[in-house]
PDB file of N, CA and C in Angstrom:
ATOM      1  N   UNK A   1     -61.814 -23.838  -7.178  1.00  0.00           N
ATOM      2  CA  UNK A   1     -60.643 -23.157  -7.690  1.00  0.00           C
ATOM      3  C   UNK A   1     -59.468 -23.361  -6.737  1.00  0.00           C
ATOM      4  N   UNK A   2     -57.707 -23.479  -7.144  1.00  0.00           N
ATOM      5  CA  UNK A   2     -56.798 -23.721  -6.622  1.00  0.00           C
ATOM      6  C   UNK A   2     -56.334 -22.277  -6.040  1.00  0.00           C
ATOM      7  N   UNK A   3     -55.541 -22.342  -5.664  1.00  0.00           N
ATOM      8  CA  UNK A   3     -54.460 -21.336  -5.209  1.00  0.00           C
ATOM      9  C   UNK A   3     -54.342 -20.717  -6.620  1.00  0.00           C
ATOM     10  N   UNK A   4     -54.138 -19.356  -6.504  1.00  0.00           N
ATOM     11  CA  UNK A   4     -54.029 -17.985  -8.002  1.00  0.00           C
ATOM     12  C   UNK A   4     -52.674 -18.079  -8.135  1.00  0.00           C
ATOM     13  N   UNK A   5     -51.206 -18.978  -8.916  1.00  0.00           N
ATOM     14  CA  UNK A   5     -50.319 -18.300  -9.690  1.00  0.00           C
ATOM     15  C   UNK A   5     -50.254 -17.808 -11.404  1.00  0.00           C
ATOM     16  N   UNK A   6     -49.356 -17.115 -11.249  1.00  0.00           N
ATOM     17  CA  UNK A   6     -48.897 -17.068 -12.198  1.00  0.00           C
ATOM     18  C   UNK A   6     -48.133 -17.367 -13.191  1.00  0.00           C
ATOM     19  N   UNK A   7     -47.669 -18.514 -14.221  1.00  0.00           N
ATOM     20  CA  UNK A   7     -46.393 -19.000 -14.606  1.00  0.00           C
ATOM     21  C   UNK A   7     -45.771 -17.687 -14.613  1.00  0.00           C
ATOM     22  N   UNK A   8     -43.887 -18.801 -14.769  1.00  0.00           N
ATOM     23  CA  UNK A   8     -43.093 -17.417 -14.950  1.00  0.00           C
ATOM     24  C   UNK A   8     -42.996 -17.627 -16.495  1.00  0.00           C
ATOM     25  N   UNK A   9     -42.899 -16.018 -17.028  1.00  0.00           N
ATOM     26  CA  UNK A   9     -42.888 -15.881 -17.854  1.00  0.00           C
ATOM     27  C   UNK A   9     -43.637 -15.898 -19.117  1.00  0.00           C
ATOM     28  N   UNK A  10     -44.593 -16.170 -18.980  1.00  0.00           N
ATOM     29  CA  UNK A  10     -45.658 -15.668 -19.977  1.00  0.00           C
ATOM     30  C   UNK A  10     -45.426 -15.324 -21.098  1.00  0.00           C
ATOM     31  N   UNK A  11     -45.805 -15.957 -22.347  1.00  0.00           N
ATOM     32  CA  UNK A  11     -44.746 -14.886 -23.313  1.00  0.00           C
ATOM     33  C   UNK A  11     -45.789 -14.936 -24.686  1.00  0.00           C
ATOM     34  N   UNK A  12     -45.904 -13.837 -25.810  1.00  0.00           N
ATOM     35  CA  UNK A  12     -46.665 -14.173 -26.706  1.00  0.00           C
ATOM     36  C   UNK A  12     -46.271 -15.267 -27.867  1.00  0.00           C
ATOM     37  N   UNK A  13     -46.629 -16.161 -28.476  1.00  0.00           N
ATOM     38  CA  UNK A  13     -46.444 -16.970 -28.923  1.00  0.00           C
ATOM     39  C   UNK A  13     -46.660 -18.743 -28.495  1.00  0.00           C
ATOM     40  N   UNK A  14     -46.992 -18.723 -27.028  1.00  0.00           N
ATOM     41  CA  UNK A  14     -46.622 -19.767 -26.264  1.00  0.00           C
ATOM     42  C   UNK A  14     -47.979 -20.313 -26.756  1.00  0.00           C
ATOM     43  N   UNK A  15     -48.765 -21.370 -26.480  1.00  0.00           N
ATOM     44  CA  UNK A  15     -49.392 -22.492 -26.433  1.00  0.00           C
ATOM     45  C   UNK A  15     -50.330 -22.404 -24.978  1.00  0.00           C
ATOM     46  N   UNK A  16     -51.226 -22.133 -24.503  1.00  0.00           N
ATOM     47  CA  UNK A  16     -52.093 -22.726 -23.331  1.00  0.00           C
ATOM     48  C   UNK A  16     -53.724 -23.070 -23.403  1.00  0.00           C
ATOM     49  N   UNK A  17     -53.842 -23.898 -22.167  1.00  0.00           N
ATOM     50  CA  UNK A  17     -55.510 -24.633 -22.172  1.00  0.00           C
ATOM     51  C   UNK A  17     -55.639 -23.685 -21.700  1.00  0.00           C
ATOM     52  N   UNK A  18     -57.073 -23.059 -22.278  1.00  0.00           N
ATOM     53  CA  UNK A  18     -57.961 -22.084 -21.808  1.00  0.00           C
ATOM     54  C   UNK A  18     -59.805 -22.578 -21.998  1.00  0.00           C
ATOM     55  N   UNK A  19     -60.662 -22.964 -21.153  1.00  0.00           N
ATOM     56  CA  UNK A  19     -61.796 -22.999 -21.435  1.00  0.00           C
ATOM     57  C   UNK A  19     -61.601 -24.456 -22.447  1.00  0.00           C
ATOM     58  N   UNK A  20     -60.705 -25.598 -22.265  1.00  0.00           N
ATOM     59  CA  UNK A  20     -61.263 -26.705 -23.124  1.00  0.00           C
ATOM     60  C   UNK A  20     -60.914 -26.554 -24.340  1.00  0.00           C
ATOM     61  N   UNK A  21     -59.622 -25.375 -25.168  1.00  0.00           N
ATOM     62  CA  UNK A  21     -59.060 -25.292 -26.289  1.00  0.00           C
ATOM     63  C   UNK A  21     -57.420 -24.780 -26.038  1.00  0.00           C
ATOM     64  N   UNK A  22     -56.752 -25.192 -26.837  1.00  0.00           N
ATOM     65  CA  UNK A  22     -55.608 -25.052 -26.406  1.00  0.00           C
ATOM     66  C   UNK A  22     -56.112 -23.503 -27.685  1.00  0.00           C
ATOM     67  N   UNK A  23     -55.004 -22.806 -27.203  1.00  0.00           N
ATOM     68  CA  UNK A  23     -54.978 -21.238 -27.554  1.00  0.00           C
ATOM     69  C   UNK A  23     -53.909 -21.141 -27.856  1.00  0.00           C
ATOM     70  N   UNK A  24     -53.458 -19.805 -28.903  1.00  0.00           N
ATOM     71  CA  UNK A  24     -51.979 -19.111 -29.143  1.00  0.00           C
ATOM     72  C   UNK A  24     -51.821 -18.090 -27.926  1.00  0.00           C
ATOM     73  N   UNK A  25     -51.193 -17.395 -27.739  1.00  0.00           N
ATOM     74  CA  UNK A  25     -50.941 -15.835 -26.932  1.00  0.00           C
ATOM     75  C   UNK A  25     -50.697 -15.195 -27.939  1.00  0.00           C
ATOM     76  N   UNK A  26     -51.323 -13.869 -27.901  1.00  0.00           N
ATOM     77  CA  UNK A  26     -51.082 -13.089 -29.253  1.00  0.00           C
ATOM     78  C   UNK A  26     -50.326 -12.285 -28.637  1.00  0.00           C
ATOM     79  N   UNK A  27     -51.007 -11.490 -27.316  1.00  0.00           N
ATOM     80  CA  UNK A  27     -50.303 -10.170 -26.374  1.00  0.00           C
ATOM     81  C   UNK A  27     -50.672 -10.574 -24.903  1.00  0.00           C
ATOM     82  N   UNK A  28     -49.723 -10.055 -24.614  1.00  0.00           N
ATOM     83  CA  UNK A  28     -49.789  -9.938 -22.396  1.00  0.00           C
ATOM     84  C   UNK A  28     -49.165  -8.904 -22.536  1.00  0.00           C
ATOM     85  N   UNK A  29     -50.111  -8.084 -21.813  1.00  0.00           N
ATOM     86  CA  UNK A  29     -50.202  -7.095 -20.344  1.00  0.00           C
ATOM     87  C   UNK A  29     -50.601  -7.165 -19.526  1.00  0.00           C
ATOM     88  N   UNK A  30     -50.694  -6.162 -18.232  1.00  0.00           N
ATOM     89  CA  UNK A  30     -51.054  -6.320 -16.989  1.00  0.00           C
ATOM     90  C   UNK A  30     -52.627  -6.103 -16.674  1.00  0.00           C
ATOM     91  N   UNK A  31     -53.278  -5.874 -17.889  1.00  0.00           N
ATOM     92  CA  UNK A  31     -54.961  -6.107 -17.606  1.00  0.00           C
ATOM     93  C   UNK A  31     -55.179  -7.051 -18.483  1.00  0.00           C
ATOM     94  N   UNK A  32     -54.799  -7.557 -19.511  1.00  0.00           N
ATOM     95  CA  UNK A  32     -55.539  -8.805 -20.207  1.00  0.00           C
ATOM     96  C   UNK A  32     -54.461  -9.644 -20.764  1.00  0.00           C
ATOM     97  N   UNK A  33     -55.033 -10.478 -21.150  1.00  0.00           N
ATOM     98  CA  UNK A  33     -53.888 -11.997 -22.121  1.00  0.00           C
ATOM     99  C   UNK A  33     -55.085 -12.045 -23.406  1.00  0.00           C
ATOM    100  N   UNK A  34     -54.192 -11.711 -24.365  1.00  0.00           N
ATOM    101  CA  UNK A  34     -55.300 -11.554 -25.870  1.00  0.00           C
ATOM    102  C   UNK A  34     -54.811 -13.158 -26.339  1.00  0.00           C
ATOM    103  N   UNK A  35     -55.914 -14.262 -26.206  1.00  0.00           N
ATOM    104  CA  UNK A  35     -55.909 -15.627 -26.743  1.00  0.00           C
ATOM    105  C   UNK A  35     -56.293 -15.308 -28.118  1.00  0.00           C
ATOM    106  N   UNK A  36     -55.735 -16.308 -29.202  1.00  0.00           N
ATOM    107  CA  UNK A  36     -56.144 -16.663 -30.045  1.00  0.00           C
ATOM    108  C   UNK A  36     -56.657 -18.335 -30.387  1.00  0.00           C
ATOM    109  N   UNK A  37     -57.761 -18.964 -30.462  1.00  0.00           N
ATOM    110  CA  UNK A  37     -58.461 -19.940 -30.796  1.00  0.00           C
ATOM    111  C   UNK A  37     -57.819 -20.420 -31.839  1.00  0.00           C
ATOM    112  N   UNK A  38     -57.980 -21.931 -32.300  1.00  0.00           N
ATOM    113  CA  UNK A  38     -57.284 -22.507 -33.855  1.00  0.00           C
ATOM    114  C   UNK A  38     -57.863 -22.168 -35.287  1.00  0.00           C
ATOM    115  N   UNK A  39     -58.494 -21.326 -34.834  1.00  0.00           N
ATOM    116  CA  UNK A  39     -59.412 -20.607 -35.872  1.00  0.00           C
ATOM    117  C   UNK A  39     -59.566 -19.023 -36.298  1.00  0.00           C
ATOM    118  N   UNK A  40     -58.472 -18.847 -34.734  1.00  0.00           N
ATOM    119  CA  UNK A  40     -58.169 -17.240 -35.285  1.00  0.00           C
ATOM    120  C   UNK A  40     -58.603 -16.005 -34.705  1.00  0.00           C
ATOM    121  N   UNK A  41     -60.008 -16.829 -33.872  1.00  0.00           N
ATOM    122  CA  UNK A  41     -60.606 -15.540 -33.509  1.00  0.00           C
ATOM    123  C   UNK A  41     -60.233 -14.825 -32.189  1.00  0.00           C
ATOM    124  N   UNK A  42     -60.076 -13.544 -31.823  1.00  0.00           N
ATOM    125  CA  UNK A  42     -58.904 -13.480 -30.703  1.00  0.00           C
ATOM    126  C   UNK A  42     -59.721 -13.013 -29.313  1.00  0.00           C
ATOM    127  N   UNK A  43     -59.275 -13.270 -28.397  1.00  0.00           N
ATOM    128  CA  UNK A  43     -60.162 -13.243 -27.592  1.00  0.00           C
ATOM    129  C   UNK A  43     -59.090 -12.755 -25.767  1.00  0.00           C
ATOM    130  N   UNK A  44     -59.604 -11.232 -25.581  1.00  0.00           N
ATOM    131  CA  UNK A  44     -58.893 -10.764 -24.499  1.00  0.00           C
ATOM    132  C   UNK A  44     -59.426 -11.582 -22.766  1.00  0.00           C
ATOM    133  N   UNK A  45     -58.196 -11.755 -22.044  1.00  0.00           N
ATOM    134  CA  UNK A  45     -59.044 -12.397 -20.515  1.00  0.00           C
ATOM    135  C   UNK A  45     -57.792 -11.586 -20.029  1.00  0.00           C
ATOM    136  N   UNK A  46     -58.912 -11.357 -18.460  1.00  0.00           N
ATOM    137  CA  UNK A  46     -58.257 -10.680 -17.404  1.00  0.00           C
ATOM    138  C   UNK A  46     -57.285 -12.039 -16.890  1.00  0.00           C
ATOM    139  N   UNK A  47     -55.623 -11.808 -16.704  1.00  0.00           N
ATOM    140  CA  UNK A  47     -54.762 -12.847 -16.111  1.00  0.00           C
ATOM    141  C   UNK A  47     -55.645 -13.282 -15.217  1.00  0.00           C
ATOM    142  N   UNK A  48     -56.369 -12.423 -14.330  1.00  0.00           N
ATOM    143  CA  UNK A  48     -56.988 -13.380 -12.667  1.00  0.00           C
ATOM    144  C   UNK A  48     -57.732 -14.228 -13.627  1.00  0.00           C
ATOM    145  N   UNK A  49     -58.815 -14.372 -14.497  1.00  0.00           N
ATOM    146  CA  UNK A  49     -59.445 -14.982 -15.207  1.00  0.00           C
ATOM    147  C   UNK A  49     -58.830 -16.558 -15.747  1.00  0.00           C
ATOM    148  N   UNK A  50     -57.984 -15.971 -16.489  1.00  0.00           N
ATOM    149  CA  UNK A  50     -56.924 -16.977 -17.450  1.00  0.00           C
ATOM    150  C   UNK A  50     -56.812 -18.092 -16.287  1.00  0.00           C
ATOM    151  N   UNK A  51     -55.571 -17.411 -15.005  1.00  0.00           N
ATOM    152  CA  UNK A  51     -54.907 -18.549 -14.303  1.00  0.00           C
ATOM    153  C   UNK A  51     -56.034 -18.986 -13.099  1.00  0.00           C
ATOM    154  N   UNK A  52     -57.279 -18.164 -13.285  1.00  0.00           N
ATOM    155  CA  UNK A  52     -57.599 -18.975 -11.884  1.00  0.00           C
ATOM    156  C   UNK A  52     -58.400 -20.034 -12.567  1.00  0.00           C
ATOM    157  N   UNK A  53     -58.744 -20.519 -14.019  1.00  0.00           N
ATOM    158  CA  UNK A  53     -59.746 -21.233 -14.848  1.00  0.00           C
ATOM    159  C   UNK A  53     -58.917 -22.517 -14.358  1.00  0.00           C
ATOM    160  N   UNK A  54     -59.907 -23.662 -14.356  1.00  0.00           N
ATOM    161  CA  UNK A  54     -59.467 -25.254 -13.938  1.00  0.00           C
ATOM    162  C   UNK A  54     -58.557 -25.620 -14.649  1.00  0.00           C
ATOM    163  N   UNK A  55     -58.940 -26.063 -15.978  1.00  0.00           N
ATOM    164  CA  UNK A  55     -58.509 -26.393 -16.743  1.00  0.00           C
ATOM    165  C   UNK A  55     -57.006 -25.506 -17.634  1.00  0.00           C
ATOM    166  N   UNK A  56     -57.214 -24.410 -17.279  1.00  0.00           N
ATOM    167  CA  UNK A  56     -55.778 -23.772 -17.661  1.00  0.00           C
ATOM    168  C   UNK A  56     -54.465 -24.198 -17.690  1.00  0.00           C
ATOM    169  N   UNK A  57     -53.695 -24.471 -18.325  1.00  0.00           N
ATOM    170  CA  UNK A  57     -52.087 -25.002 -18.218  1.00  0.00           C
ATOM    171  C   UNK A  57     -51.330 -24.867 -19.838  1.00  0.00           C
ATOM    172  N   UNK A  58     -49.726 -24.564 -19.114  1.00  0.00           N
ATOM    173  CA  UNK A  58     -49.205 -24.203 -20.484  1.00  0.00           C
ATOM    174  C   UNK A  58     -49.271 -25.401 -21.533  1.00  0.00           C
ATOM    175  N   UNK A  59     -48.732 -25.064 -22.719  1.00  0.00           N
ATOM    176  CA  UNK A  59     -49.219 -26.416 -23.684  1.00  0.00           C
ATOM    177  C   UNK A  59     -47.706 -26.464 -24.221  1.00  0.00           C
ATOM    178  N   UNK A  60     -47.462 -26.062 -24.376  1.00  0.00           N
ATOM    179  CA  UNK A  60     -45.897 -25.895 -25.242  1.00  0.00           C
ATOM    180  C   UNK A  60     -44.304 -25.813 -24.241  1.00  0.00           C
ATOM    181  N   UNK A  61     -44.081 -25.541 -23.261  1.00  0.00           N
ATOM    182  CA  UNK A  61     -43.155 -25.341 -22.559  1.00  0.00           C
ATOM    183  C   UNK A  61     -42.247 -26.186 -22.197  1.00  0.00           C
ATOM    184  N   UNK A  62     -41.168 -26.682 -22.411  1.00  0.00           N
ATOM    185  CA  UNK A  62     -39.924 -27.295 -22.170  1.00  0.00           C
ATOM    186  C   UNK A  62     -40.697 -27.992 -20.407  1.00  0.00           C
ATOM    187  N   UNK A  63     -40.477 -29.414 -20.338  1.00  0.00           N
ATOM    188  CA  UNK A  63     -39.978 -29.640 -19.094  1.00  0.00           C
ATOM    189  C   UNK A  63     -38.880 -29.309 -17.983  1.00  0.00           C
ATOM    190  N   UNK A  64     -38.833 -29.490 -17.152  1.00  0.00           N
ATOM    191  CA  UNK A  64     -37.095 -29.510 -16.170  1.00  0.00           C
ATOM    192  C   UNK A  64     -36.268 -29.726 -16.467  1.00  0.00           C
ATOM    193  N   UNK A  65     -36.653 -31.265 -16.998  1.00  0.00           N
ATOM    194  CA  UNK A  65     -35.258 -32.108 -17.303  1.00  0.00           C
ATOM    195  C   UNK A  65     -35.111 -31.893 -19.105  1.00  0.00           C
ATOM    196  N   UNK A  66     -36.235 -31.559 -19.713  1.00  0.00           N
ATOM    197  CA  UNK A  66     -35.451 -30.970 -20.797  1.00  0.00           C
ATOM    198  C   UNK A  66     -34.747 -29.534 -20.942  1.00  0.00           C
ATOM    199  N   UNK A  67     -35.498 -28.921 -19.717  1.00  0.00           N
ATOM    200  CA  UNK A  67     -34.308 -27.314 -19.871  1.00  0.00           C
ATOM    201  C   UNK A  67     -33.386 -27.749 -19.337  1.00  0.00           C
ATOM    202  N   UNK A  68     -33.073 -28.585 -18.652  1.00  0.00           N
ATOM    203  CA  UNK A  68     -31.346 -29.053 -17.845  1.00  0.00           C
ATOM    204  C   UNK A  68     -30.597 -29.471 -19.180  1.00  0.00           C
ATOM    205  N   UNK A  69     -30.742 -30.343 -19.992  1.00  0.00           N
ATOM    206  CA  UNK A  69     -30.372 -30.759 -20.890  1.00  0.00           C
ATOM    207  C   UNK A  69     -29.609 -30.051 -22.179  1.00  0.00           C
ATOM    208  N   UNK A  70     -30.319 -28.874 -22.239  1.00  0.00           N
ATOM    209  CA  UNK A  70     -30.238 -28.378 -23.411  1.00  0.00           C
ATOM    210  C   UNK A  70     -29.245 -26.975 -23.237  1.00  0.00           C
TER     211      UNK A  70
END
């Protein structure tokens, strides 16, 4: 396991790898991140959980140079 952050901003709706499936965000709070699977079924993780997983990363989020841009 890497170093524990957190992206900024977190938000429901966004896109992330979780466990080898990219996921929706349904809800974030400060004890869980409620994933939803492409199939619907929803599924709560403790943030330490979420961001310390290998494979975790956002899926949907603007690059640098496309937030400079726009």
């Amino acid at each position: 396991m890497g170093p524990l952050t957190r992206p900024e901003g977190l938000a429901v709706g966004e896109r992330v790898r979780f466990d080898g499936q990219v996921r929706l965000v349904l809800a974030v709070s400060g004890a869980s991140v409620t994933l939803s699977d492409m199939v619907g079924t929803p599924r709560a993780v403790p943030p330490t959980v979420l961001f310390a997983n290998d494979d975790w990363s956002p899926q949907n989020r603007p690059t640098a140079s496309a937030r400079s841009v726009a």
